Backbone as CSV, one residue per row, in Angstrom:
resi,resn,N_x,N_y,N_z,CA_x,CA_y,CA_z,C_x,C_y,C_z
1,MET,-6.606,-27.440,5.588,-5.691,-26.336,5.262,-4.415,-26.459,6.081
2,ALA,-3.365,-25.802,5.643,-2.084,-25.941,6.298,-2.119,-25.440,7.720
3,ASP,-2.804,-24.312,8.004,-2.803,-23.790,9.359,-3.597,-24.689,10.296
4,GLN,-4.594,-25.392,9.799,-5.366,-26.304,10.630,-4.514,-27.460,11.114
5,ALA,-3.493,-27.814,10.367,-2.602,-28.896,10.757,-1.488,-28.400,11.662
6,GLY,-1.494,-27.127,12.002,-0.475,-26.563,12.861,0.690,-25.927,12.128
7,PHE,0.660,-25.912,10.808,1.741,-25.303,10.020,1.359,-23.865,9.646
8,LYS,2.295,-22.965,9.814,2.031,-21.550,9.526,2.630,-21.101,8.193
9,ASN,3.541,-21.889,7.642,4.245,-21.474,6.433,4.106,-22.529,5.338
10,GLU,4.051,-22.044,4.102,3.920,-22.917,2.939,4.818,-22.385,1.826
11,LEU,5.668,-23.241,1.280,6.579,-22.847,0.220,6.345,-23.743,-0.990
12,VAL,6.181,-23.127,-2.142,5.952,-23.849,-3.391,7.005,-23.427,-4.394
13,THR,7.675,-24.405,-4.981,8.591,-24.130,-6.080,8.131,-24.964,-7.276
14,GLY,8.137,-24.361,-8.451,7.598,-25.081,-9.603,8.201,-24.616,-10.911
15,PHE,7.851,-25.356,-11.952,8.330,-25.064,-13.300,7.221,-25.437,-14.288
16,SER,6.948,-24.538,-15.218,5.939,-24.830,-16.233,6.529,-24.656,-17.634
17,PHE,5.966,-25.409,-18.554,6.354,-25.322,-19.965,5.093,-25.204,-20.792
18,GLY,5.116,-24.307,-21.767,3.957,-24.142,-22.627,4.342,-23.791,-24.042
19,LYS,3.410,-24.037,-24.957,3.573,-23.666,-26.366,2.536,-22.597,-26.702
20,GLY,3.002,-21.496,-27.282,2.111,-20.419,-27.658,1.895,-20.329,-29.147
21,GLU,1.445,-19.135,-29.597,1.188,-18.960,-31.017,2.481,-19.109,-31.819
22,ARG,2.358,-19.625,-33.021,3.468,-19.831,-33.926,4.569,-20.640,-33.250
23,SER,4.161,-21.579,-32.386,5.056,-22.528,-31.706,6.100,-21.854,-30.828
24,VAL,5.829,-20.650,-30.337,6.723,-20.019,-29.377,6.723,-20.852,-28.082
25,SER,7.910,-21.122,-27.535,8.047,-21.947,-26.333,8.263,-21.072,-25.096
26,TYR,7.627,-21.467,-23.977,7.719,-20.705,-22.730,8.191,-21.625,-21.611
27,TYR,9.264,-21.214,-20.935,9.816,-21.951,-19.806,9.715,-21.041,-18.584
28,THR,8.942,-21.438,-17.593,8.605,-20.536,-16.492,8.839,-21.174,-15.127
29,PRO,9.979,-20.902,-14.486,10.132,-21.279,-13.078,9.413,-20.259,-12.187
30,TYR,8.923,-20.718,-11.048,8.246,-19.798,-10.142,8.444,-20.246,-8.696
31,LEU,8.263,-19.297,-7.782,8.438,-19.547,-6.359,7.341,-18.796,-5.617
32,GLN,6.667,-19.498,-4.693,5.577,-18.862,-3.938,5.711,-19.182,-2.443
33,TYR,5.527,-18.142,-1.639,5.542,-18.308,-0.188,4.200,-17.829,0.381
34,THR,3.609,-18.648,1.258,2.350,-18.290,1.916,2.545,-18.347,3.417
35,ARG,2.075,-17.314,4.100,2.096,-17.262,5.545,0.656,-17.267,6.052
36,HIS,0.327,-18.280,6.884,-0.993,-18.366,7.488,-0.961,-17.547,8.780
37,VAL,-1.484,-16.332,8.684,-1.346,-15.396,9.799,-2.372,-15.635,10.895
38,SER,-3.436,-16.383,10.577,-4.440,-16.746,11.581,-5.156,-18.003,11.092
39,ALA,-6.166,-18.439,11.830,-6.890,-19.653,11.464,-7.642,-19.484,10.144
40,HIS,-7.956,-18.268,9.744,-8.699,-18.084,8.508,-8.151,-16.994,7.584
41,THR,-6.937,-16.541,7.801,-6.359,-15.516,6.935,-4.930,-15.900,6.552
42,SER,-4.608,-15.735,5.284,-3.261,-16.019,4.813,-2.827,-14.965,3.803
43,ALA,-1.517,-14.762,3.712,-0.932,-13.820,2.759,0.088,-14.560,1.905
44,SER,0.120,-14.258,0.587,0.998,-14.966,-0.339,1.810,-13.997,-1.186
45,LEU,3.009,-14.458,-1.537,3.907,-13.733,-2.432,4.417,-14.727,-3.467
46,LYS,4.273,-14.404,-4.771,4.700,-15.307,-5.832,5.556,-14.543,-6.838
47,PHE,6.675,-15.150,-7.227,7.604,-14.576,-8.200,7.699,-15.484,-9.417
48,THR,7.663,-14.916,-10.616,7.799,-15.708,-11.848,8.946,-15.181,-12.703
49,TYR,9.519,-16.090,-13.494,10.577,-15.764,-14.440,10.236,-16.488,-15.751
50,ASN,10.517,-15.847,-16.887,10.181,-16.447,-18.176,11.351,-16.464,-19.120
51,ALA,11.576,-17.622,-19.727,12.510,-17.739,-20.863,11.669,-18.126,-22.072
52,ILE,11.836,-17.412,-23.180,10.962,-17.530,-24.335,11.811,-17.777,-25.587
53,SER,11.356,-18.692,-26.429,12.114,-19.011,-27.643,11.138,-19.157,-28.803
54,GLY,11.407,-18.408,-29.880,10.528,-18.483,-31.042,11.240,-18.041,-32.299
55,GLU,10.473,-17.874,-33.385,11.048,-17.592,-34.687,11.638,-16.185,-34.799
56,LEU,11.129,-15.232,-33.979,11.656,-13.867,-34.039,12.888,-13.674,-33.167
57,ALA,12.882,-14.323,-31.981,13.976,-14.095,-31.038,13.871,-15.062,-29.870
58,SER,14.917,-15.065,-29.056,14.893,-15.729,-27.753,15.111,-14.664,-26.693
59,THR,14.261,-14.639,-25.688,14.338,-13.628,-24.634,14.205,-14.307,-23.274
60,ALA,14.541,-13.564,-22.234,14.390,-14.071,-20.872,14.345,-12.888,-19.919
61,GLY,13.657,-13.062,-18.803,13.626,-11.998,-17.809,12.577,-12.265,-16.744
62,ALA,12.634,-11.475,-15.693,11.650,-11.561,-14.620,10.269,-11.250,-15.177
63,GLY,9.267,-11.969,-14.685,7.915,-11.779,-15.169,7.101,-10.837,-14.299
64,ASP,6.424,-11.405,-13.309,5.547,-10.616,-12.455,5.699,-11.052,-10.996
65,LEU,5.318,-10.144,-10.115,5.257,-10.415,-8.680,3.786,-10.360,-8.288
66,PHE,3.285,-11.426,-7.640,1.895,-11.493,-7.216,1.824,-11.383,-5.702
67,LEU,1.027,-10.443,-5.215,0.780,-10.286,-3.784,-0.698,-10.511,-3.549
68,SER,-1.058,-11.351,-2.583,-2.474,-11.619,-2.350,-2.761,-11.889,-0.887
69,LEU,-3.998,-11.628,-0.511,-4.504,-11.872,0.841,-5.794,-12.658,0.710
70,ASP,-5.904,-13.766,1.478,-7.064,-14.644,1.416,-7.681,-14.748,2.806
71,HIS,-9.013,-14.611,2.874,-9.710,-14.669,4.164,-10.931,-15.575,4.057
72,ARG,-10.989,-16.593,4.904,-12.111,-17.527,4.901,-13.269,-16.969,5.720
73,VAL,-14.480,-17.183,5.219,-15.695,-16.691,5.869,-16.673,-17.858,6.057
74,ASP,-17.640,-17.706,6.969,-18.666,-18.730,7.221,-18.031,-20.108,7.426
75,ARG,-17.102,-20.189,8.355,-16.325,-21.414,8.529,-17.177,-22.585,9.005
76,LYS,-18.341,-22.313,9.598,-19.196,-23.386,10.112,-20.178,-23.897,9.064
77,SER,-20.240,-23.243,7.925,-21.167,-23.642,6.870,-20.623,-24.854,6.116
78,LYS,-21.549,-25.647,5.519,-21.127,-26.743,4.658,-20.431,-26.226,3.409
79,TRP,-20.788,-25.001,3.025,-20.138,-24.355,1.888,-18.947,-23.565,2.415
80,LYS,-17.730,-23.996,2.085,-16.535,-23.296,2.513,-16.256,-22.155,1.538
81,LYS,-16.129,-20.965,2.082,-15.957,-19.797,1.229,-14.762,-18.959,1.690
82,SER,-14.073,-18.380,0.749,-13.016,-17.417,1.074,-13.018,-16.319,0.024
83,ILE,-12.685,-15.129,0.453,-12.526,-13.997,-0.458,-11.039,-13.663,-0.544
84,PHE,-10.624,-13.186,-1.702,-9.209,-12.849,-1.843,-9.049,-11.570,-2.670
85,ALA,-7.948,-10.910,-2.416,-7.608,-9.684,-3.139,-6.112,-9.630,-3.310
86,GLY,-5.673,-9.052,-4.408,-4.229,-8.972,-4.615,-3.858,-8.098,-5.788
87,PHE,-2.567,-8.026,-6.022,-2.034,-7.252,-7.122,-1.030,-8.095,-7.910
88,LYS,-1.031,-7.917,-9.236,0.043,-8.409,-10.088,0.915,-7.218,-10.413
89,ILE,2.179,-7.287,-9.989,3.100,-6.157,-10.150,4.149,-6.536,-11.190
90,PRO,4.284,-5.760,-12.269,5.243,-6.119,-13.315,6.679,-5.899,-12.871
91,LEU,7.547,-6.803,-13.270,8.987,-6.663,-13.014,9.726,-6.250,-14.285
92,ALA,8.971,-6.006,-15.349,9.504,-5.495,-16.609,8.387,-4.712,-17.293
93,ASP,8.755,-3.866,-18.277,7.761,-2.970,-18.882,7.208,-3.457,-20.214
94,ALA,7.525,-4.690,-20.617,7.074,-5.263,-21.898,7.628,-4.514,-23.087
95,GLY,8.822,-3.905,-22.909,9.427,-3.151,-23.988,10.707,-3.746,-24.536
96,LEU,10.893,-5.053,-24.393,12.104,-5.705,-24.889,12.205,-5.605,-26.410
97,SER,13.434,-5.398,-26.883,13.723,-5.463,-28.307,14.949,-6.349,-28.509
98,LYS,15.088,-6.909,-29.720,16.231,-7.773,-30.009,16.399,-7.864,-31.518
99,ASN,17.638,-7.930,-31.957,17.947,-8.020,-33.391,17.308,-6.866,-34.156
100,ALA,17.327,-5.670,-33.537,16.798,-4.440,-34.148,15.288,-4.487,-34.349
101,ILE,14.588,-5.349,-33.579,13.125,-5.429,-33.667,12.526,-5.147,-32.292
102,GLU,11.584,-4.206,-32.244,10.772,-4.023,-31.040,9.832,-5.225,-30.977
103,LEU,9.989,-6.077,-29.987,9.317,-7.368,-30.010,7.842,-7.291,-29.623
104,PRO,6.986,-8.119,-30.256,5.572,-8.172,-29.897,5.382,-8.848,-28.532
105,MET,4.157,-8.807,-28.035,3.880,-9.298,-26.688,4.211,-10.774,-26.458
106,PRO,4.070,-11.671,-27.446,4.423,-13.074,-27.168,5.876,-13.281,-26.754
107,TYR,6.758,-12.293,-26.988,8.176,-12.433,-26.635,8.546,-11.632,-25.386
108,GLN,7.553,-11.051,-24.716,7.828,-10.279,-23.509,7.673,-11.177,-22.267
109,PRO,8.591,-11.098,-21.282,8.501,-11.940,-20.088,7.280,-11.640,-19.218
110,GLY,6.709,-10.440,-19.346,5.529,-10.082,-18.561,4.629,-9.137,-19.339
111,LEU,3.437,-8.882,-18.788,2.474,-8.032,-19.483,2.783,-6.552,-19.351
112,GLY,3.606,-6.189,-18.363,3.977,-4.794,-18.226,2.927,-3.915,-17.590
113,THR,1.912,-4.496,-16.951,0.877,-3.709,-16.291,0.722,-4.157,-14.843
114,THR,0.311,-3.207,-13.998,-0.098,-3.524,-12.632,-1.583,-3.846,-12.656
115,ASP,-1.960,-5.012,-12.144,-3.353,-5.453,-12.179,-3.892,-5.646,-10.776
116,LEU,-5.142,-5.269,-10.579,-5.874,-5.560,-9.350,-6.658,-6.853,-9.560
117,ILE,-6.584,-7.768,-8.597,-7.289,-9.049,-8.696,-8.187,-9.230,-7.482
118,LEU,-9.473,-9.471,-7.715,-10.453,-9.688,-6.646,-11.204,-10.968,-6.954
119,GLY,-11.498,-11.781,-5.900,-12.196,-13.018,-6.198,-12.815,-13.710,-5.004
120,LEU,-13.459,-14.824,-5.306,-14.175,-15.638,-4.324,-13.930,-17.105,-4.625
121,ASN,-13.571,-17.867,-3.581,-13.463,-19.325,-3.674,-14.633,-19.960,-2.941
122,ILE,-15.219,-21.003,-3.521,-16.310,-21.752,-2.891,-16.019,-23.221,-3.029
123,ALA,-16.230,-23.988,-1.947,-15.996,-25.435,-2.015,-17.039,-26.157,-1.174
124,ARG,-17.458,-27.325,-1.644,-18.306,-28.209,-0.873,-18.020,-29.638,-1.301
125,ASP,-17.702,-30.463,-0.312,-17.339,-31.851,-0.564,-16.204,-31.885,-1.604
126,ALA,-16.400,-32.566,-2.734,-15.320,-32.708,-3.719,-15.294,-31.580,-4.743
127,TRP,-16.286,-30.681,-4.704,-16.376,-29.634,-5.706,-15.712,-28.346,-5.238
128,GLY,-15.074,-27.665,-6.153,-14.485,-26.371,-5.857,-14.708,-25.417,-7.015
129,ALA,-14.928,-24.129,-6.687,-15.160,-23.127,-7.728,-14.489,-21.825,-7.332
130,THR,-13.994,-21.125,-8.330,-13.385,-19.808,-8.131,-13.910,-18.860,-9.190
131,ILE,-14.198,-17.633,-8.771,-14.544,-16.588,-9.722,-13.712,-15.373,-9.353
132,ALA,-13.112,-14.710,-10.361,-12.208,-13.593,-10.097,-12.294,-12.553,-11.202
133,TRP,-11.932,-11.343,-10.843,-11.877,-10.208,-11.773,-10.448,-9.672,-11.770
134,GLN,-9.843,-9.562,-12.961,-8.484,-9.022,-13.070,-8.532,-7.756,-13.887
135,GLN,-8.200,-6.623,-13.233,-8.348,-5.309,-13.844,-6.985,-4.619,-13.983
136,PRO,-6.489,-4.405,-15.220,-5.257,-3.623,-15.388,-5.478,-2.188,-14.917
137,LEU,-4.495,-1.675,-14.188,-4.586,-0.318,-13.668,-3.839,0.680,-14.533
138,ASN,-3.003,0.199,-15.467,-2.289,1.083,-16.396,-3.139,1.323,-17.635
139,ALA,-3.048,2.520,-18.186,-3.742,2.784,-19.449,-3.106,1.978,-20.576
140,SER,-1.784,1.789,-20.500,-1.080,0.997,-21.516,0.282,0.602,-20.947
141,ASN,0.946,-0.350,-21.639,2.306,-0.695,-21.239,3.314,0.002,-22.161
142,GLU,4.585,-0.410,-22.083,5.641,0.260,-22.845,6.036,-0.506,-24.102
143,ASN,5.225,-1.448,-24.544,5.531,-2.161,-25.761,5.513,-1.195,-26.951
144,ALA,6.353,-1.483,-27.966,6.466,-0.557,-29.101,6.415,-1.278,-30.451
145,PHE,5.805,-2.471,-30.484,5.826,-3.251,-31.719,4.750,-2.824,-32.698
146,LEU,5.197,-2.500,-33.919,4.318,-2.260,-35.066,4.903,-3.046,-36.242
147,PRO,4.187,-4.027,-36.778,4.771,-4.853,-37.854,5.153,-4.060,-39.095
148,GLU,4.453,-2.948,-39.372,4.779,-2.176,-40.578,6.137,-1.470,-40.471
149,ASN,6.713,-1.429,-39.282,8.050,-0.857,-39.146,9.153,-1.784,-39.681
150,TYR,8.757,-3.016,-40.037,9.761,-4.005,-40.440,9.362,-4.661,-41.764
151,PRO,9.255,-3.869,-42.838,8.848,-4.433,-44.135,9.822,-5.465,-44.676
152,GLY,11.078,-5.398,-44.234,12.058,-6.355,-44.720,12.164,-7.612,-43.877
153,ILE,11.308,-7.716,-42.878,11.324,-8.897,-42.000,9.937,-9.540,-42.058
154,PRO,9.692,-10.447,-42.996,8.351,-11.034,-43.167,7.798,-11.678,-41.899
155,LEU,8.653,-12.264,-41.068,8.160,-12.922,-39.859,7.469,-11.949,-38.926
156,ALA,7.921,-10.705,-38.904,7.332,-9.705,-38.013,5.882,-9.421,-38.374
157,ASN,5.544,-9.565,-39.642,4.182,-9.257,-40.089,3.179,-10.329,-39.707
158,ARG,3.630,-11.384,-39.069,2.721,-12.453,-38.627,2.161,-12.206,-37.231
159,TYR,2.568,-11.103,-36.613,2.136,-10.807,-35.237,1.291,-9.539,-35.203
160,LEU,0.377,-9.481,-34.254,-0.511,-8.332,-34.119,0.238,-7.117,-33.582
161,PRO,-0.137,-5.904,-33.996,0.504,-4.686,-33.475,0.135,-4.474,-32.005
162,THR,1.130,-4.089,-31.208,0.871,-3.875,-29.765,1.608,-2.651,-29.235
163,ASN,1.860,-1.670,-30.090,2.503,-0.448,-29.639,1.642,0.256,-28.585
164,GLN,2.237,0.559,-27.415,1.505,1.155,-26.298,0.221,0.363,-26.020
165,PHE,0.390,-0.918,-25.857,-0.700,-1.875,-25.741,-1.613,-1.570,-24.549
166,GLY,-2.908,-1.446,-24.825,-3.913,-1.246,-23.775,-4.743,-2.509,-23.610
167,ARG,-4.667,-3.135,-22.451,-5.307,-4.432,-22.232,-6.563,-4.275,-21.400
168,LYS,-7.637,-4.923,-21.813,-8.888,-4.882,-21.083,-8.892,-5.910,-19.935
169,ALA,-9.930,-5.847,-19.137,-10.021,-6.716,-17.956,-10.444,-8.132,-18.337
170,ASP,-10.217,-9.060,-17.395,-10.624,-10.447,-17.564,-11.536,-10.871,-16.424
171,LEU,-12.588,-11.624,-16.773,-13.419,-12.319,-15.792,-13.045,-13.790,-15.858
172,VAL,-12.595,-14.334,-14.732,-12.056,-15.692,-14.685,-12.940,-16.576,-13.818
173,ALA,-13.256,-17.780,-14.288,-14.038,-18.743,-13.509,-13.437,-20.121,-13.657
174,ARG,-13.328,-20.841,-12.541,-12.780,-22.197,-12.568,-13.662,-23.128,-11.754
175,LEU,-13.874,-24.327,-12.271,-14.653,-25.361,-11.592,-13.825,-26.640,-11.594
176,THR,-13.658,-27.258,-10.397,-12.875,-28.486,-10.302,-13.621,-29.528,-9.474
177,TYR,-13.226,-30.783,-9.655,-13.816,-31.903,-8.898,-12.711,-32.839,-8.443
178,ASP,-12.625,-33.082,-7.140,-11.648,-34.015,-6.582,-12.192,-35.433,-6.662
179,ILE,-11.569,-36.248,-7.494,-12.000,-37.642,-7.611,-11.683,-38.373,-6.302
180,PRO,-12.670,-39.012,-5.670,-12.433,-39.692,-4.395,-11.298,-40.714,-4.492
181,SER,-10.432,-40.722,-3.490,-9.301,-41.630,-3.469,-8.944,-42.006,-2.041
182,LYS,-8.600,-43.255,-1.830,-8.180,-43.719,-0.505,-6.664,-43.865,-0.434
183,THR,-5.981,-43.373,-1.440,-4.525,-43.449,-1.481,-3.933,-42.043,-1.338
184,LYS,-2.617,-41.953,-1.413,-1.939,-40.675,-1.330,-1.980,-39.918,-2.648
185,LEU,-2.487,-40.581,-3.692,-2.593,-39.964,-5.010,-3.946,-39.299,-5.165
186,SER,-3.971,-38.099,-5.746,-5.232,-37.387,-5.971,-5.306,-36.928,-7.409
187,LEU,-6.536,-36.906,-7.949,-6.784,-36.412,-9.303,-7.906,-35.378,-9.227
188,ARG,-7.699,-34.253,-9.934,-8.681,-33.180,-9.902,-8.850,-32.575,-11.291
189,PRO,-9.818,-33.030,-12.065,-10.082,-32.415,-13.369,-10.899,-31.140,-13.194
190,GLY,-10.893,-30.305,-14.227,-11.677,-29.084,-14.125,-11.744,-28.317,-15.438
191,LEU,-12.472,-27.211,-15.372,-12.603,-26.276,-16.490,-12.178,-24.886,-16.016
192,LEU,-11.494,-24.170,-16.884,-11.060,-22.806,-16.586,-11.508,-21.910,-17.727
193,GLY,-12.378,-20.968,-17.412,-12.869,-20.038,-18.416,-12.347,-18.634,-18.162
194,ILE,-11.932,-17.951,-19.217,-11.447,-16.574,-19.117,-12.188,-15.756,-20.156
195,TYR,-12.982,-14.782,-19.680,-13.724,-13.926,-20.613,-13.059,-12.550,-20.638
196,HIS,-12.506,-12.205,-21.790,-11.858,-10.904,-21.989,-12.960,-9.913,-22.348
197,VAL,-13.184,-8.897,-21.508,-14.432,-8.140,-21.566,-14.519,-7.124,-22.696
198,GLY,-13.401,-6.812,-23.332,-13.452,-5.836,-24.423,-12.268,-5.994,-25.347
199,ASP,-12.337,-5.316,-26.504,-11.226,-5.353,-27.444,-10.044,-4.550,-26.909
200,ASP,-8.852,-5.120,-27.002,-7.634,-4.419,-26.616,-7.324,-3.334,-27.651
201,THR,-6.374,-2.450,-27.290,-6.057,-1.330,-28.176,-4.543,-1.180,-28.350
202,TYR,-4.151,-0.456,-29.384,-2.766,-0.098,-29.630,-2.726,1.257,-30.313
203,VAL,-1.552,1.871,-30.357,-1.370,3.151,-31.041,-0.683,2.887,-32.378
204,ASP,-1.310,3.299,-33.477,-0.773,2.981,-34.797,0.335,3.948,-35.205
205,ILE,0.841,3.772,-36.409,1.992,4.552,-36.864,1.675,6.038,-36.982
206,ASN,0.368,6.385,-37.044,-0.066,7.786,-37.115,-0.426,8.346,-35.753
207,LYS,-0.051,7.637,-34.680,-0.292,8.053,-33.294,-1.777,8.040,-32.917
208,THR,-2.558,7.214,-33.601,-3.975,7.091,-33.302,-4.223,5.774,-32.567
209,ARG,-4.971,5.840,-31.449,-5.267,4.605,-30.699,-6.399,3.857,-31.401
210,ARG,-6.161,2.586,-31.687,-7.112,1.767,-32.402,-7.428,0.478,-31.636
211,GLU,-8.632,-0.031,-31.848,-8.996,-1.316,-31.248,-8.445,-2.471,-32.083
212,ILE,-8.119,-3.543,-31.409,-7.699,-4.773,-32.089,-8.942,-5.633,-32.232
213,ASP,-9.471,-5.688,-33.436,-10.755,-6.325,-33.681,-10.756,-7.799,-33.227
214,LYS,-11.844,-8.208,-32.601,-12.088,-9.583,-32.173,-11.075,-10.076,-31.131
215,SER,-10.553,-9.144,-30.326,-9.669,-9.554,-29.231,-10.437,-9.727,-27.939
216,ALA,-11.724,-9.369,-27.902,-12.592,-9.693,-26.774,-13.145,-11.105,-26.957
217,GLY,-13.646,-11.684,-25.860,-14.296,-12.976,-25.981,-13.806,-14.010,-24.991
218,LEU,-14.253,-15.240,-25.210,-14.052,-16.334,-24.256,-12.923,-17.266,-24.666
219,THR,-12.121,-17.657,-23.661,-11.208,-18.789,-23.786,-11.616,-19.813,-22.741
220,LEU,-11.821,-21.045,-23.155,-12.229,-22.119,-22.230,-11.193,-23.219,-22.276
221,ASN,-10.624,-23.543,-21.117,-9.561,-24.530,-21.018,-10.003,-25.753,-20.203
222,GLY,-9.522,-26.914,-20.588,-9.623,-28.093,-19.760,-8.338,-28.240,-18.959
223,VAL,-8.465,-28.569,-17.659,-7.291,-28.708,-16.808,-7.371,-30.021,-16.016
224,LEU,-6.219,-30.548,-15.656,-6.150,-31.746,-14.830,-4.971,-31.629,-13.881
225,PHE,-5.248,-31.845,-12.581,-4.214,-31.802,-11.561,-4.057,-33.212,-10.979
226,ALA,-2.812,-33.678,-10.915,-2.511,-34.970,-10.310,-1.475,-34.747,-9.212
227,GLY,-1.836,-35.072,-7.966,-0.954,-34.812,-6.850,-0.641,-36.059,-6.046
228,TYR,0.487,-35.991,-5.332,0.878,-37.105,-4.463,1.374,-36.529,-3.148
229,ASN,0.763,-36.963,-2.049,1.169,-36.524,-0.711,2.176,-37.509,-0.132
230,PHE,3.415,-37.079,0.017,4.409,-37.938,0.652,4.098,-38.121,2.144
231,ASN,3.650,-37.014,2.771,3.252,-37.014,4.176,2.467,-35.729,4.414
232,ASP,2.260,-35.367,5.673,1.463,-34.181,5.984,2.159,-32.887,5.548
233,LYS,3.447,-32.938,5.309,4.210,-31.717,5.041,4.663,-31.578,3.592
234,ASN,4.712,-32.665,2.841,5.316,-32.628,1.513,4.359,-33.168,0.451
235,ARG,4.255,-32.422,-0.658,3.351,-32.810,-1.743,3.966,-32.397,-3.061
236,ILE,3.756,-33.228,-4.089,4.163,-32.906,-5.446,2.930,-32.941,-6.333
237,GLU,2.854,-32.025,-7.298,1.664,-31.963,-8.143,2.046,-31.657,-9.582
238,LEU,1.433,-32.393,-10.498,1.580,-32.191,-11.933,0.249,-31.681,-12.478
239,SER,0.298,-30.662,-13.310,-0.928,-30.152,-13.923,-0.724,-29.987,-15.421
240,VAL,-1.796,-30.174,-16.167,-1.795,-29.960,-17.614,-3.055,-29.204,-17.999
241,GLY,-2.947,-28.401,-19.030,-4.106,-27.657,-19.498,-4.033,-27.399,-20.987
242,THR,-5.199,-27.358,-21.628,-5.256,-27.071,-23.064,-6.588,-26.404,-23.378
243,PRO,-6.636,-25.489,-24.322,-7.888,-24.780,-24.632,-8.829,-25.571,-25.531
244,PHE,-10.146,-25.429,-25.270,-11.189,-25.973,-26.128,-11.793,-24.876,-27.000
245,VAL,-11.872,-23.664,-26.432,-12.421,-22.494,-27.119,-11.424,-21.370,-26.946
246,VAL,-11.147,-20.616,-28.022,-10.191,-19.506,-27.930,-10.769,-18.278,-28.614
247,ARG,-10.290,-17.109,-28.161,-10.628,-15.852,-28.824,-9.992,-15.810,-30.215
248,THR,-10.594,-15.067,-31.119,-10.058,-14.971,-32.476,-8.685,-14.336,-32.486
249,ASN,-8.537,-13.197,-31.811,-7.246,-12.498,-31.730,-6.826,-12.348,-30.271
250,ARG,-5.576,-12.734,-29.995,-5.064,-12.690,-28.620,-3.707,-11.980,-28.616
251,PRO,-3.720,-10.648,-28.645,-2.470,-9.894,-28.789,-1.633,-9.844,-27.522
252,ASP,-2.162,-10.257,-26.365,-1.443,-10.083,-25.108,-0.287,-11.050,-24.914
253,GLY,-0.123,-12.022,-25.808,0.972,-12.973,-25.686,0.687,-14.122,-24.747
254,LEU,-0.562,-14.266,-24.295,-0.917,-15.334,-23.358,-1.479,-16.569,-24.044
255,THR,-1.492,-16.585,-25.370,-1.965,-17.759,-26.099,-1.113,-18.982,-25.768
256,ARG,-1.778,-20.097,-25.457,-1.073,-21.364,-25.213,-1.873,-22.495,-25.844
257,SER,-1.186,-23.353,-26.609,-1.858,-24.554,-27.114,-1.896,-25.626,-26.045
258,PHE,-0.940,-25.584,-25.132,-0.964,-26.423,-23.951,0.035,-25.870,-22.937
259,VAL,-0.206,-26.181,-21.667,0.708,-25.837,-20.583,0.786,-27.017,-19.634
260,THR,1.987,-27.352,-19.195,2.133,-28.358,-18.160,3.076,-27.819,-17.078
261,SER,2.747,-28.115,-15.830,3.524,-27.607,-14.705,3.796,-28.714,-13.705
262,LEU,4.950,-28.644,-13.048,5.292,-29.544,-11.970,5.752,-28.703,-10.798
263,GLU,5.156,-28.948,-9.621,5.533,-28.158,-8.463,5.656,-29.024,-7.215
264,TYR,6.500,-28.541,-6.287,6.733,-29.209,-5.016,6.323,-28.268,-3.898
265,ARG,5.532,-28.769,-2.961,4.990,-27.946,-1.880,5.436,-28.525,-0.535
266,ILE,5.908,-27.631,0.339,6.323,-28.051,1.684,5.702,-27.134,2.717
267,LEU,5.233,-27.712,3.815,4.638,-26.986,4.919,5.609,-27.026,6.101
268,PHE,5.706,-25.924,6.814,6.578,-25.913,7.972,6.114,-24.850,8.991
């Protein structure tokens, strides 16, 4: 870990690109700072920005702010464990409109909800695992999209209604394996599963809250991380991910057919 090497600060800058439903494109720069406050405790702050381009509109704006605290436990055990807790804080309310259309969630820079995130990391030798719970604390966001409000715009009818969108919690699990290497290059394949615990909801044109059928369920992604250590202080990493299993309906705008990210990490 960075603090074990005598470094107390870690800065990560990165950029990701992804393709969502109906070929919507996502360009996401991000910046993360971590402070190792002790030998086994660290605090992190991450900022994201999103530029989105698709058939309905092009939008851009601040996404979310992530605050987290990580604490390692049982440091003498062969099983390395840490617990973490944090919040996802929205920097926008998911209520963007453009070209006289209240835009659906795939065109919003953020989810518009404050989320509580709790989790556990476990590692032994080359294996690593994470399990986390992400719980929205808002009853709904400020999105106002209803496709029936736009009968003269056929493209709008291709998206799910998300007026006053109510999002359910996610159970997240990740498993990775570090392929042994005697060089500065590292490869880490893995699986990322996200189980959406219930059907999301929206408020229809008659002011009635309704469930979005088949929006609960599992998404399973394959991921691969390729990193290169220039020295003890500098590292670059490329990651790619694509889903193998997806939920039938994904109104939250997080659908991706693939995502690739490149980031640079420096310790000081």
